[in-house]
mmCIF file of C-alpha atoms and ligand atoms in Angstrom:
data_model
loop_
_atom_site.group_PDB
_atom_site.id
_atom_site.type_symbol
_atom_site.label_atom_id
_atom_site.label_comp_id
_atom_site.label_asym_id
_atom_site.label_seq_id
_atom_site.Cartn_x
_atom_site.Cartn_y
_atom_site.Cartn_z
ATOM 1 C CA MET A 160 0.009 0.003 -0.010
ATOM 2 C CA LYS A 161 1.297 3.409 -0.937
ATOM 3 C CA ILE A 162 0.345 6.579 0.925
ATOM 4 C CA HIS A 163 0.116 9.862 -1.005
ATOM 5 C CA GLU A 164 -0.899 13.202 0.532
ATOM 6 C CA GLY A 165 -1.935 11.417 3.662
ATOM 7 C CA HIS A 166 -4.200 8.803 2.074
ATOM 8 C CA LEU A 167 -4.155 5.629 -0.018
ATOM 9 C CA ALA A 168 -2.625 6.147 -3.445
ATOM 10 C CA ILE A 169 -5.151 4.568 -5.870
ATOM 11 C CA ASP A 170 -4.995 3.189 -9.390
ATOM 12 C CA VAL A 171 -6.939 5.138 -12.023
ATOM 13 C CA PRO A 172 -10.353 3.414 -12.234
ATOM 14 C CA GLU A 173 -11.566 2.267 -15.620
ATOM 15 C CA ASN A 174 -13.330 4.880 -17.776
ATOM 16 C CA VAL A 175 -12.081 7.797 -15.672
ATOM 17 C CA SER A 176 -10.047 10.542 -17.293
ATOM 18 C CA VAL A 177 -6.831 11.738 -15.786
ATOM 19 C CA TRP A 178 -6.509 15.462 -15.326
ATOM 20 C CA ASP A 179 -3.201 17.046 -14.452
ATOM 21 C CA VAL A 180 -4.611 19.951 -12.485
ATOM 22 C CA ASP A 181 -3.960 21.374 -9.053
ATOM 23 C CA PRO A 182 -7.344 22.279 -7.494
ATOM 24 C CA TYR A 183 -5.402 23.982 -4.666
ATOM 25 C CA ASP A 184 -3.507 26.325 -6.925
ATOM 26 C CA PRO A 185 -4.210 29.811 -5.492
ATOM 27 C CA ALA A 186 -5.047 31.016 -9.015
ATOM 28 C CA ILE A 187 -7.770 28.380 -9.294
ATOM 29 C CA LEU A 188 -8.976 28.937 -5.770
ATOM 30 C CA SER A 189 -9.329 32.670 -6.509
ATOM 31 C CA ASN A 190 -11.105 32.191 -9.805
ATOM 32 C CA PRO A 191 -12.511 28.633 -9.976
ATOM 33 C CA ALA A 192 -15.165 28.948 -12.707
ATOM 34 C CA ASP A 193 -13.123 27.372 -15.570
ATOM 35 C CA TYR A 194 -11.829 24.624 -13.302
ATOM 36 C CA TYR A 195 -15.406 23.833 -12.207
ATOM 37 C CA ALA A 196 -16.642 23.735 -15.821
ATOM 38 C CA GLU A 197 -13.842 21.512 -17.022
ATOM 39 C CA LEU A 198 -14.192 19.165 -14.080
ATOM 40 C CA ARG A 199 -17.928 18.700 -14.887
ATOM 41 C CA ALA A 200 -17.162 18.257 -18.585
ATOM 42 C CA LYS A 201 -14.581 15.507 -18.036
ATOM 43 C CA GLY A 202 -17.066 13.044 -16.565
ATOM 44 C CA PRO A 203 -18.721 11.970 -13.351
ATOM 45 C CA PHE A 204 -15.317 11.451 -11.732
ATOM 46 C CA VAL A 205 -11.846 12.644 -12.711
ATOM 47 C CA TYR A 206 -8.564 11.236 -11.422
ATOM 48 C CA ILE A 207 -6.142 13.951 -10.267
ATOM 49 C CA PRO A 208 -2.619 12.448 -10.085
ATOM 50 C CA LYS A 209 -1.082 15.279 -8.051
ATOM 51 C CA TYR A 210 -3.251 14.239 -5.071
ATOM 52 C CA SER A 211 -4.324 10.740 -6.120
ATOM 53 C CA VAL A 212 -7.975 11.599 -5.598
ATOM 54 C CA LEU A 213 -11.179 11.124 -7.500
ATOM 55 C CA ALA A 214 -12.821 14.486 -7.948
ATOM 56 C CA CYS A 215 -16.497 14.914 -8.770
ATOM 57 C CA GLY A 216 -17.904 18.170 -10.095
ATOM 58 C CA ARG A 217 -21.401 17.235 -11.230
ATOM 59 C CA HIS A 218 -24.425 17.651 -9.050
ATOM 60 C CA GLN A 219 -25.556 14.040 -9.238
ATOM 61 C CA GLU A 220 -22.400 12.360 -7.943
ATOM 62 C CA ASN A 221 -21.788 15.008 -5.286
ATOM 63 C CA LYS A 222 -25.293 14.399 -4.054
ATOM 64 C CA GLU A 223 -24.886 10.647 -4.056
ATOM 65 C CA VAL A 224 -21.546 10.673 -2.254
ATOM 66 C CA PHE A 225 -22.740 13.165 0.349
ATOM 67 C CA SER A 226 -25.998 11.363 0.928
ATOM 68 C CA ASP A 227 -24.404 8.018 1.828
ATOM 69 C CA TRP A 228 -22.509 8.385 5.077
ATOM 70 C CA ALA A 229 -21.947 4.633 5.387
ATOM 71 C CA ARG A 230 -20.144 4.129 2.041
ATOM 72 C CA PHE A 231 -18.506 7.492 2.059
ATOM 73 C CA VAL A 232 -17.472 8.133 5.630
ATOM 74 C CA SER A 233 -16.452 11.308 7.402
ATOM 75 C CA SER A 234 -14.634 9.530 10.250
ATOM 76 C CA ARG A 235 -11.520 9.156 8.052
ATOM 77 C CA GLY A 236 -11.400 12.949 7.656
ATOM 78 C CA VAL A 237 -13.200 15.333 5.300
ATOM 79 C CA GLY A 238 -9.915 16.694 3.957
ATOM 80 C CA LEU A 239 -7.119 14.957 2.028
ATOM 81 C CA GLN A 240 -5.755 13.119 5.085
ATOM 82 C CA ASP A 241 -7.091 9.677 5.907
ATOM 83 C CA PHE A 242 -7.306 9.557 9.716
ATOM 84 C CA LYS A 243 -6.924 5.795 9.540
ATOM 85 C CA LEU A 244 -3.402 6.329 8.185
ATOM 86 C CA GLU A 245 -2.290 9.641 9.615
ATOM 87 C CA LYS A 246 -2.861 11.522 12.837
ATOM 88 C CA PRO A 247 -4.756 14.767 12.247
ATOM 89 C CA TRP A 248 -3.475 18.153 13.529
ATOM 90 C CA ARG A 249 -6.063 18.228 16.273
ATOM 91 C CA ASP A 250 -8.380 15.669 17.888
ATOM 92 C CA PRO A 251 -11.106 14.839 15.317
ATOM 93 C CA SER A 252 -14.313 16.813 15.623
ATOM 94 C CA ILE A 253 -17.044 14.728 17.290
ATOM 95 C CA VAL A 254 -19.576 15.993 14.823
ATOM 96 C CA LEU A 255 -17.763 16.737 11.536
ATOM 97 C CA GLU A 256 -15.283 13.904 11.558
ATOM 98 C CA VAL A 257 -17.340 11.014 12.911
ATOM 99 C CA ASP A 258 -20.052 8.664 11.603
ATOM 100 C CA PRO A 259 -23.348 7.532 13.057
ATOM 101 C CA PRO A 260 -24.228 6.395 15.669
ATOM 102 C CA GLU A 261 -21.790 8.686 17.633
ATOM 103 C CA HIS A 262 -22.478 11.467 15.163
ATOM 104 C CA THR A 263 -26.194 11.263 15.679
ATOM 105 C CA LYS A 264 -25.983 11.715 19.408
ATOM 106 C CA ASN A 265 -23.589 14.668 19.249
ATOM 107 C CA ARG A 266 -25.312 16.374 16.365
ATOM 108 C CA LYS A 267 -28.633 16.243 18.260
ATOM 109 C CA VAL A 268 -27.187 18.445 20.982
ATOM 110 C CA ILE A 269 -26.135 21.109 18.485
ATOM 111 C CA MET A 270 -29.349 20.765 16.504
ATOM 112 C CA ARG A 271 -31.350 21.718 19.609
ATOM 113 C CA ILE A 272 -29.148 24.701 20.312
ATOM 114 C CA LEU A 273 -29.396 26.008 16.706
ATOM 115 C CA SER A 274 -33.046 25.133 16.125
ATOM 116 C CA PRO A 275 -35.309 27.613 14.277
ATOM 117 C CA LYS A 276 -37.001 28.275 17.646
ATOM 118 C CA ALA A 277 -33.709 29.098 19.335
ATOM 119 C CA MET A 278 -32.874 31.423 16.439
ATOM 120 C CA ARG A 279 -36.153 33.290 16.913
ATOM 121 C CA GLY A 280 -34.969 34.183 20.403
ATOM 122 C CA LEU A 281 -31.909 35.896 18.935
ATOM 123 C CA LYS A 282 -33.818 37.785 16.254
ATOM 124 C CA ASP A 283 -34.115 41.125 18.116
ATOM 125 C CA ASP A 284 -30.433 41.176 19.088
ATOM 126 C CA PHE A 285 -29.451 40.357 15.508
ATOM 127 C CA ARG A 286 -31.725 43.069 14.095
ATOM 128 C CA VAL A 287 -30.413 45.769 16.441
ATOM 129 C CA ALA A 288 -26.797 44.869 15.710
ATOM 130 C CA ALA A 289 -27.470 44.855 11.955
ATOM 131 C CA GLU A 290 -29.203 48.236 12.016
ATOM 132 C CA ARG A 291 -26.407 49.796 14.029
ATOM 133 C CA LEU A 292 -23.796 48.418 11.673
ATOM 134 C CA ILE A 293 -25.505 49.493 8.475
ATOM 135 C CA ASP A 294 -26.166 52.998 9.890
ATOM 136 C CA ALA A 295 -22.466 53.344 10.706
ATOM 137 C CA LEU A 296 -21.481 52.155 7.224
ATOM 138 C CA LEU A 297 -23.916 54.594 5.617
ATOM 139 C CA ASP A 298 -22.301 57.411 7.588
ATOM 140 C CA LYS A 299 -18.957 56.342 6.122
ATOM 141 C CA GLY A 300 -20.333 55.916 2.596
ATOM 142 C CA THR A 301 -17.321 54.020 1.273
ATOM 143 C CA PHE A 302 -15.853 51.178 3.307
ATOM 144 C CA GLU A 303 -13.941 47.830 3.183
ATOM 145 C CA ALA A 304 -16.839 45.388 3.304
ATOM 146 C CA VAL A 305 -14.920 42.229 4.197
ATOM 147 C CA GLU A 306 -13.455 43.733 7.319
ATOM 148 C CA GLU A 307 -16.147 46.264 8.207
ATOM 149 C CA LEU A 308 -19.258 44.276 7.360
ATOM 150 C CA ALA A 309 -18.742 40.572 6.567
ATOM 151 C CA GLU A 310 -16.276 40.049 9.447
ATOM 152 C CA ALA A 311 -17.612 42.756 11.754
ATOM 153 C CA TYR A 312 -21.141 41.431 11.970
ATOM 154 C CA PRO A 313 -20.518 37.796 12.953
ATOM 155 C CA ALA A 314 -17.650 38.931 15.128
ATOM 156 C CA THR A 315 -20.192 40.919 17.127
ATOM 157 C CA VAL A 316 -23.251 38.675 17.265
ATOM 158 C CA PHE A 317 -21.617 35.232 17.329
ATOM 159 C CA PRO A 318 -19.392 35.538 20.456
ATOM 160 C CA ASN A 319 -22.370 37.128 22.141
ATOM 161 C CA ALA A 320 -24.746 34.283 21.142
ATOM 162 C CA MET A 321 -22.092 31.751 22.215
ATOM 163 C CA GLY A 322 -21.710 33.532 25.550
ATOM 164 C CA LEU A 323 -17.929 33.916 25.284
ATOM 165 C CA ARG A 324 -16.581 35.840 28.243
ATOM 166 C CA GLU A 325 -13.610 36.957 26.185
ATOM 167 C CA SER A 326 -13.577 37.364 22.414
ATOM 168 C CA ASP A 327 -10.950 38.250 19.868
ATOM 169 C CA ARG A 328 -12.114 38.743 16.350
ATOM 170 C CA ARG A 329 -8.746 38.100 14.657
ATOM 171 C CA ARG A 330 -8.176 34.868 16.543
ATOM 172 C CA LEU A 331 -11.681 33.573 15.798
ATOM 173 C CA ILE A 332 -11.324 34.283 12.088
ATOM 174 C CA ASP A 333 -7.794 32.889 11.869
ATOM 175 C CA TYR A 334 -8.833 29.723 13.696
ATOM 176 C CA GLY A 335 -11.564 29.174 11.112
ATOM 177 C CA ALA A 336 -9.080 29.773 8.312
ATOM 178 C CA MET A 337 -6.797 27.205 9.930
ATOM 179 C CA VAL A 338 -9.533 24.562 10.320
ATOM 180 C CA PHE A 339 -10.569 24.900 6.678
ATOM 181 C CA ASN A 340 -7.042 25.182 5.187
ATOM 182 C CA ALA A 341 -6.194 22.044 7.146
ATOM 183 C CA LEU A 342 -8.548 20.089 4.839
ATOM 184 C CA GLY A 343 -6.232 20.673 1.884
ATOM 185 C CA PRO A 344 -2.724 19.387 0.991
ATOM 186 C CA ASP A 345 0.413 20.398 2.838
ATOM 187 C CA ASN A 346 0.778 23.500 0.709
ATOM 188 C CA LEU A 347 1.773 27.080 1.476
ATOM 189 C CA LEU A 348 -1.818 28.044 2.401
ATOM 190 C CA ARG A 349 -1.981 25.251 4.987
ATOM 191 C CA ARG A 350 1.479 25.969 6.334
ATOM 192 C CA ASN A 351 0.915 29.698 6.697
ATOM 193 C CA ALA A 352 -2.407 29.134 8.468
ATOM 194 C CA MET A 353 -0.854 26.449 10.714
ATOM 195 C CA ALA A 354 2.000 28.723 11.677
ATOM 196 C CA LYS A 355 -0.491 30.611 13.867
ATOM 197 C CA ALA A 356 -1.571 27.426 15.696
ATOM 198 C CA PRO A 357 0.761 27.711 18.707
ATOM 199 C CA GLU A 358 -0.730 31.123 19.530
ATOM 200 C CA ILE A 359 -4.352 30.483 18.633
ATOM 201 C CA VAL A 360 -5.118 26.873 19.539
ATOM 202 C CA PRO A 361 -4.500 27.331 23.308
ATOM 203 C CA TRP A 362 -6.639 30.455 23.259
ATOM 204 C CA ILE A 363 -9.513 28.555 21.522
ATOM 205 C CA THR A 364 -9.159 25.610 23.924
ATOM 206 C CA GLU A 365 -9.494 27.993 26.852
ATOM 207 C CA ARG A 366 -12.680 29.539 25.352
ATOM 208 C CA CYS A 367 -14.255 26.073 25.263
ATOM 209 C CA ARG A 368 -14.081 25.586 29.052
ATOM 210 C CA ARG A 369 -17.292 25.808 31.048
ATOM 211 C CA GLU A 370 -15.978 28.575 33.301
ATOM 212 C CA ASN A 371 -15.152 30.782 30.316
ATOM 213 C CA LEU A 372 -18.748 30.716 29.070
ATOM 214 C CA LYS A 373 -21.504 32.937 30.369
ATOM 215 C CA PRO A 374 -24.523 31.293 32.015
ATOM 216 C CA THR A 375 -26.671 31.962 28.962
ATOM 217 C CA GLY A 376 -25.661 31.261 25.397
ATOM 218 C CA PHE A 377 -24.928 28.316 23.083
ATOM 219 C CA GLY A 378 -21.873 27.374 25.139
ATOM 220 C CA ALA A 379 -23.835 27.121 28.424
ATOM 221 C CA THR A 380 -26.517 25.121 26.672
ATOM 222 C CA VAL A 381 -23.886 22.623 25.405
ATOM 223 C CA TYR A 382 -22.689 22.174 29.021
ATOM 224 C CA ALA A 383 -26.305 21.856 30.179
ATOM 225 C CA ALA A 384 -26.486 18.795 27.879
ATOM 226 C CA ALA A 385 -23.528 17.388 29.806
ATOM 227 C CA ASP A 386 -25.289 18.063 33.063
ATOM 228 C CA ALA A 387 -28.356 16.246 31.685
ATOM 229 C CA GLY A 388 -26.173 13.250 30.903
ATOM 230 C CA ASP A 389 -26.625 13.461 27.110
ATOM 231 C CA ILE A 390 -22.872 13.906 26.552
ATOM 232 C CA THR A 391 -19.771 13.915 28.759
ATOM 233 C CA GLU A 392 -18.112 17.077 30.056
ATOM 234 C CA GLU A 393 -15.245 16.503 27.645
ATOM 235 C CA GLU A 394 -17.612 16.087 24.714
ATOM 236 C CA ALA A 395 -19.237 19.379 25.700
ATOM 237 C CA GLY A 396 -15.911 21.113 25.318
ATOM 238 C CA MET A 397 -15.444 19.448 21.920
ATOM 239 C CA LEU A 398 -18.878 20.644 20.742
ATOM 240 C CA VAL A 399 -18.087 24.192 21.792
ATOM 241 C CA ARG A 400 -14.889 23.843 19.755
ATOM 242 C CA SER A 401 -16.994 22.748 16.776
ATOM 243 C CA LEU A 402 -19.183 25.824 17.085
ATOM 244 C CA LEU A 403 -16.110 28.059 17.232
ATOM 245 C CA SER A 404 -14.573 26.209 14.264
ATOM 246 C CA ALA A 405 -17.526 26.310 11.962
ATOM 247 C CA GLY A 406 -19.464 29.369 13.054
ATOM 248 C CA VAL A 407 -17.296 32.289 12.016
ATOM 249 C CA ASP A 408 -15.491 31.965 8.672
ATOM 250 C CA THR A 409 -18.543 30.356 7.062
ATOM 251 C CA THR A 410 -20.964 33.132 7.944
ATOM 252 C CA VAL A 411 -18.318 35.820 7.260
ATOM 253 C CA THR A 412 -17.920 34.316 3.779
ATOM 254 C CA GLY A 413 -21.645 34.032 3.189
ATOM 255 C CA LEU A 414 -22.338 37.640 4.134
ATOM 256 C CA GLY A 415 -19.385 39.009 2.102
ATOM 257 C CA SER A 416 -20.326 36.982 -0.956
ATOM 258 C CA ALA A 417 -23.985 38.004 -0.699
ATOM 259 C CA LEU A 418 -22.964 41.647 -0.729
ATOM 260 C CA TRP A 419 -20.630 41.043 -3.679
ATOM 261 C CA CYS A 420 -23.462 39.404 -5.596
ATOM 262 C CA LEU A 421 -25.751 42.371 -5.069
ATOM 263 C CA ALA A 422 -22.992 44.888 -5.785
ATOM 264 C CA THR A 423 -22.188 43.199 -9.103
ATOM 265 C CA ASN A 424 -25.831 42.529 -10.037
ATOM 266 C CA PRO A 425 -27.594 45.853 -9.362
ATOM 267 C CA ASP A 426 -30.756 44.687 -11.140
ATOM 268 C CA GLN A 427 -31.044 41.905 -8.589
ATOM 269 C CA PHE A 428 -30.672 44.416 -5.718
ATOM 270 C CA GLU A 429 -33.449 46.506 -7.255
ATOM 271 C CA LEU A 430 -35.602 43.396 -7.519
ATOM 272 C CA LEU A 431 -34.898 42.549 -3.904
ATOM 273 C CA LYS A 432 -35.820 46.051 -2.720
ATOM 274 C CA SER A 433 -39.106 45.781 -4.593
ATOM 275 C CA ASP A 434 -39.992 42.383 -3.014
ATOM 276 C CA LEU A 435 -38.772 41.568 0.465
ATOM 277 C CA SER A 436 -40.097 38.020 0.175
ATOM 278 C CA LEU A 437 -37.018 37.412 -2.038
ATOM 279 C CA LEU A 438 -34.647 37.936 0.872
ATOM 280 C CA ARG A 439 -34.329 34.263 1.770
ATOM 281 C CA PRO A 440 -34.187 33.010 -1.798
ATOM 282 C CA ALA A 441 -31.523 35.682 -2.462
ATOM 283 C CA PHE A 442 -29.313 34.240 0.276
ATOM 284 C CA GLU A 443 -29.879 30.680 -0.984
ATOM 285 C CA GLU A 444 -28.951 31.860 -4.468
ATOM 286 C CA THR A 445 -25.776 33.442 -3.029
ATOM 287 C CA LEU A 446 -24.895 30.115 -1.467
ATOM 288 C CA ARG A 447 -25.502 28.241 -4.719
ATOM 289 C CA TYR A 448 -23.724 30.834 -6.890
ATOM 290 C CA THR A 449 -20.640 31.370 -4.707
ATOM 291 C CA SER A 450 -20.351 28.085 -2.653
ATOM 292 C CA PRO A 451 -18.615 29.391 0.466
ATOM 293 C CA VAL A 452 -17.340 25.831 1.152
ATOM 294 C CA HIS A 453 -15.965 24.968 -2.301
ATOM 295 C CA SER A 454 -14.960 21.395 -1.546
ATOM 296 C CA PHE A 455 -14.996 18.730 1.133
ATOM 297 C CA CYS A 456 -13.729 15.167 0.919
ATOM 298 C CA ARG A 457 -15.231 11.812 1.835
ATOM 299 C CA THR A 458 -13.427 8.459 2.037
ATOM 300 C CA ALA A 459 -14.790 5.276 0.479
ATOM 301 C CA ASN A 460 -15.035 2.818 3.338
ATOM 302 C CA ILE A 461 -15.723 -0.196 1.065
ATOM 303 C CA ASP A 462 -15.198 -1.182 -2.559
ATOM 304 C CA THR A 463 -18.138 0.350 -4.345
ATOM 305 C CA GLU A 464 -19.413 1.970 -7.534
ATOM 306 C CA VAL A 465 -21.005 5.304 -8.431
ATOM 307 C CA SER A 466 -22.352 6.157 -11.879
ATOM 308 C CA GLY A 467 -20.721 3.027 -13.268
ATOM 309 C CA ILE A 468 -17.257 3.983 -11.923
ATOM 310 C CA LYS A 469 -15.533 1.465 -9.656
ATOM 311 C CA ILE A 470 -14.232 3.067 -6.461
ATOM 312 C CA GLU A 471 -11.829 1.109 -4.211
ATOM 313 C CA GLU A 472 -11.876 1.149 -0.439
ATOM 314 C CA GLY A 473 -9.675 3.927 0.914
ATOM 315 C CA THR A 474 -10.206 6.242 -2.053
ATOM 316 C CA LYS A 475 -10.438 9.910 -1.197
ATOM 317 C CA ILE A 476 -13.275 11.595 -3.074
ATOM 318 C CA LEU A 477 -12.891 15.332 -3.591
ATOM 319 C CA CYS A 478 -16.447 16.600 -3.686
ATOM 320 C CA VAL A 479 -16.326 19.928 -5.451
ATOM 321 C CA LEU A 480 -19.507 21.536 -4.190
ATOM 322 C CA GLY A 481 -18.747 24.729 -6.030
ATOM 323 C CA ALA A 482 -18.778 22.890 -9.336
ATOM 324 C CA ALA A 483 -21.952 20.988 -8.477
ATOM 325 C CA ASN A 484 -23.764 24.237 -7.677
ATOM 326 C CA LEU A 485 -23.025 25.570 -11.163
ATOM 327 C CA ASP A 486 -24.065 22.392 -12.999
ATOM 328 C CA GLU A 487 -26.155 23.422 -15.975
ATOM 329 C CA GLY A 488 -27.852 20.022 -15.873
ATOM 330 C CA GLN A 489 -29.293 20.981 -12.530
ATOM 331 C CA TRP A 490 -29.894 24.732 -12.912
ATOM 332 C CA PRO A 491 -30.694 26.423 -16.224
ATOM 333 C CA ASP A 492 -28.453 29.457 -16.687
ATOM 334 C CA ALA A 493 -26.402 28.239 -13.765
ATOM 335 C CA ASN A 494 -23.858 31.019 -14.210
ATOM 336 C CA LYS A 495 -26.447 33.745 -13.717
ATOM 337 C CA PHE A 496 -27.107 35.119 -10.235
ATOM 338 C CA ASP A 497 -30.888 35.111 -10.173
ATOM 339 C CA ILE A 498 -32.591 35.676 -6.854
ATOM 340 C CA SER A 499 -35.990 34.612 -8.193
ATOM 341 C CA ARG A 500 -34.867 31.059 -8.827
ATOM 342 C CA LYS A 501 -35.412 28.907 -5.780
ATOM 343 C CA PRO A 502 -32.247 26.817 -5.791
ATOM 344 C CA VAL A 503 -33.615 23.894 -3.897
ATOM 345 C CA GLY A 504 -31.101 21.095 -3.600
ATOM 346 C CA HIS A 505 -27.960 23.220 -3.888
ATOM 347 C CA MET A 506 -24.956 21.632 -2.276
ATOM 348 C CA ALA A 507 -23.504 24.633 -0.508
ATOM 349 C CA LEU A 508 -24.610 23.346 2.932
ATOM 350 C CA GLY A 509 -23.845 19.762 2.051
ATOM 351 C CA ALA A 510 -26.498 17.081 2.131
ATOM 352 C CA GLY A 511 -27.508 14.047 4.177
ATOM 353 C CA VAL A 512 -26.815 13.478 7.881
ATOM 354 C CA HIS A 513 -23.872 15.877 7.883
ATOM 355 C CA GLY A 514 -25.747 18.747 6.219
ATOM 356 C CA CYS A 515 -24.802 22.065 7.819
ATOM 357 C CA VAL A 516 -26.159 22.074 11.361
ATOM 358 C CA GLY A 517 -25.632 25.857 11.656
ATOM 359 C CA GLN A 518 -27.697 26.802 8.629
ATOM 360 C CA ASN A 519 -30.504 28.376 10.671
ATOM 361 C CA LEU A 520 -27.987 30.600 12.376
ATOM 362 C CA ALA A 521 -26.327 31.580 9.086
ATOM 363 C CA ARG A 522 -29.735 32.393 7.592
ATOM 364 C CA ALA A 523 -30.709 34.405 10.675
ATOM 365 C CA GLU A 524 -27.564 36.519 10.415
ATOM 366 C CA ALA A 525 -28.033 37.070 6.702
ATOM 367 C CA GLU A 526 -31.686 37.945 7.172
ATOM 368 C CA ALA A 527 -30.882 40.562 9.822
ATOM 369 C CA VAL A 528 -28.073 42.161 7.788
ATOM 370 C CA PHE A 529 -29.850 42.205 4.445
ATOM 371 C CA THR A 530 -33.156 43.397 5.931
ATOM 372 C CA ALA A 531 -31.262 46.377 7.317
ATOM 373 C CA ILE A 532 -29.600 46.924 3.949
ATOM 374 C CA VAL A 533 -32.868 46.721 2.008
ATOM 375 C CA ASN A 534 -34.558 49.154 4.438
ATOM 376 C CA LYS A 535 -31.749 51.697 4.514
ATOM 377 C CA VAL A 536 -29.472 51.399 1.476
ATOM 378 C CA GLY A 537 -30.422 52.850 -1.937
ATOM 379 C CA SER A 538 -27.454 51.564 -3.997
ATOM 380 C CA ILE A 539 -24.512 49.221 -3.468
ATOM 381 C CA LYS A 540 -21.500 49.881 -5.701
ATOM 382 C CA LEU A 541 -18.036 48.362 -5.971
ATOM 383 C CA ALA A 542 -15.532 51.070 -5.041
ATOM 384 C CA GLY A 543 -12.570 49.094 -6.359
ATOM 385 C CA ASP A 544 -11.677 45.540 -7.313
ATOM 386 C CA ALA A 545 -13.013 42.592 -5.322
ATOM 387 C CA VAL A 546 -10.102 40.329 -4.369
ATOM 388 C CA TRP A 547 -10.514 36.695 -3.316
ATOM 389 C CA ARG A 548 -8.641 35.038 -0.448
ATOM 390 C CA PRO A 549 -7.531 31.550 -1.432
ATOM 391 C CA ASN A 550 -8.289 28.841 1.133
ATOM 392 C CA ASN A 551 -8.104 25.058 0.670
ATOM 393 C CA ALA A 552 -11.813 24.649 1.492
ATOM 394 C CA ILE A 553 -13.414 28.078 1.513
ATOM 395 C CA HIS A 554 -14.114 30.401 -1.382
ATOM 396 C CA ALA A 555 -14.057 33.768 0.324
ATOM 397 C CA LEU A 556 -13.365 37.381 -0.416
ATOM 398 C CA ASP A 557 -10.263 39.048 0.962
ATOM 399 C CA ARG A 558 -11.199 42.637 -0.019
ATOM 400 C CA LEU A 559 -14.431 44.174 -1.104
ATOM 401 C CA PRO A 560 -14.415 47.979 -1.359
ATOM 402 C CA ILE A 561 -18.046 49.168 -1.311
ATOM 403 C CA THR A 562 -19.981 52.420 -1.532
ATOM 404 C CA PHE A 563 -23.438 52.596 0.006
ATOM 405 C CA THR A 564 -25.815 55.437 -0.737
ATOM 406 C CA ARG A 565 -28.818 56.139 1.413
ATOM 407 C CA LYS A 566 -32.322 55.116 0.342
HETATM 408 C C1 OVV B 45 -18.692 22.046 9.483
HETATM 409 C C2 OVV B 45 -17.463 22.193 10.269
HETATM 410 C C3 OVV B 45 -16.428 22.863 9.701
HETATM 411 C C4 OVV B 45 -15.289 23.003 10.396
HETATM 412 C C5 OVV B 45 -15.154 22.442 11.653
HETATM 413 C C6 OVV B 45 -16.190 21.738 12.210
HETATM 414 C C7 OVV B 45 -17.349 21.602 11.502
HETATM 415 C C8 OVV B 45 -15.970 21.128 13.574
HETATM 416 O O1 OVV B 45 -16.840 20.380 14.003
HETATM 417 O O2 OVV B 45 -14.939 21.361 14.179
#
């Protein structure tokens, strides 16, 4: 057996084309559209020799792989490393990197905390914070939207909702970048992100302790599940770590990309202002169109077959969600940002038992921010070039200069 990039090196399956591409090349990560299109065009699966993975870019196979947790497991890691063969950089997440039945029990705890009902309890706080932020940005007129809006908003409401006694925006964001870059190969992106680990990881670990969480908030509710005997004290700390890992960069990215979509499609912003019922569909369309998590892996846990392609046990499958979400076979005019389409079945939040457990929270944040924008902002214009920030798993903006005018 040969190990390559932390997992089993596989033979090229029959009827699969070989593509000499580096999906983690910063140029592709910054501007993935052509890579996505070519990946879809080459077939249901493509073999990428540089990483010895099977990549899928079409909607159908992404859906099938994601929907079958038993054949395509998460417990061997959702990045390039196979946890059966290599030790990961941190203890595996007990919700992301685990299979049922353990997964089911742990996810249930988070599901309760982030239920639609729980989100309704946060609505007023979210609305007030959003109105305050948008008012301040309107006073400025021109601003750097990644830092001053996309990062600023979750960095305010999320630590508050968590009940963190001490927060640090830079560390929270850099930890997220580390978690997601860690899913890729041992490239410069991963190394640069990991270089911050000695400083950030102990800080995050400290934040996960019961005594560093206020008596109300998601954190306290996780520990209440430990008190109730649903999980152990140690598992509670791990679930708080999961919330801190997955709750910041994802929503930052979603908000920034939503603003970019509206800035670059002014007709769609006009449409949204004329019909507030399009607010939710507009955010779903942003998720489909921009895919904040561009790819996640699964590992074949048995010899199997998908779309007539034989897949051997131990194969890493690179599920390119960003490509699946632009599949013309699934969405007519897939490359058009159209808020009146209802992109049901998009893959941006995954699918199956591991589908994003924080999606209600993400939607609640987006709803608060974009309701304030629709109510107060007349026009959204780019005030310079949008620049993307390459990450091995996240497709996010680095800079987004924006000018708001008042309504
Ligand atoms: C969905 C997600 C992303 C990153 C980290 C985690 C989960 C976690 O559980 O740590």
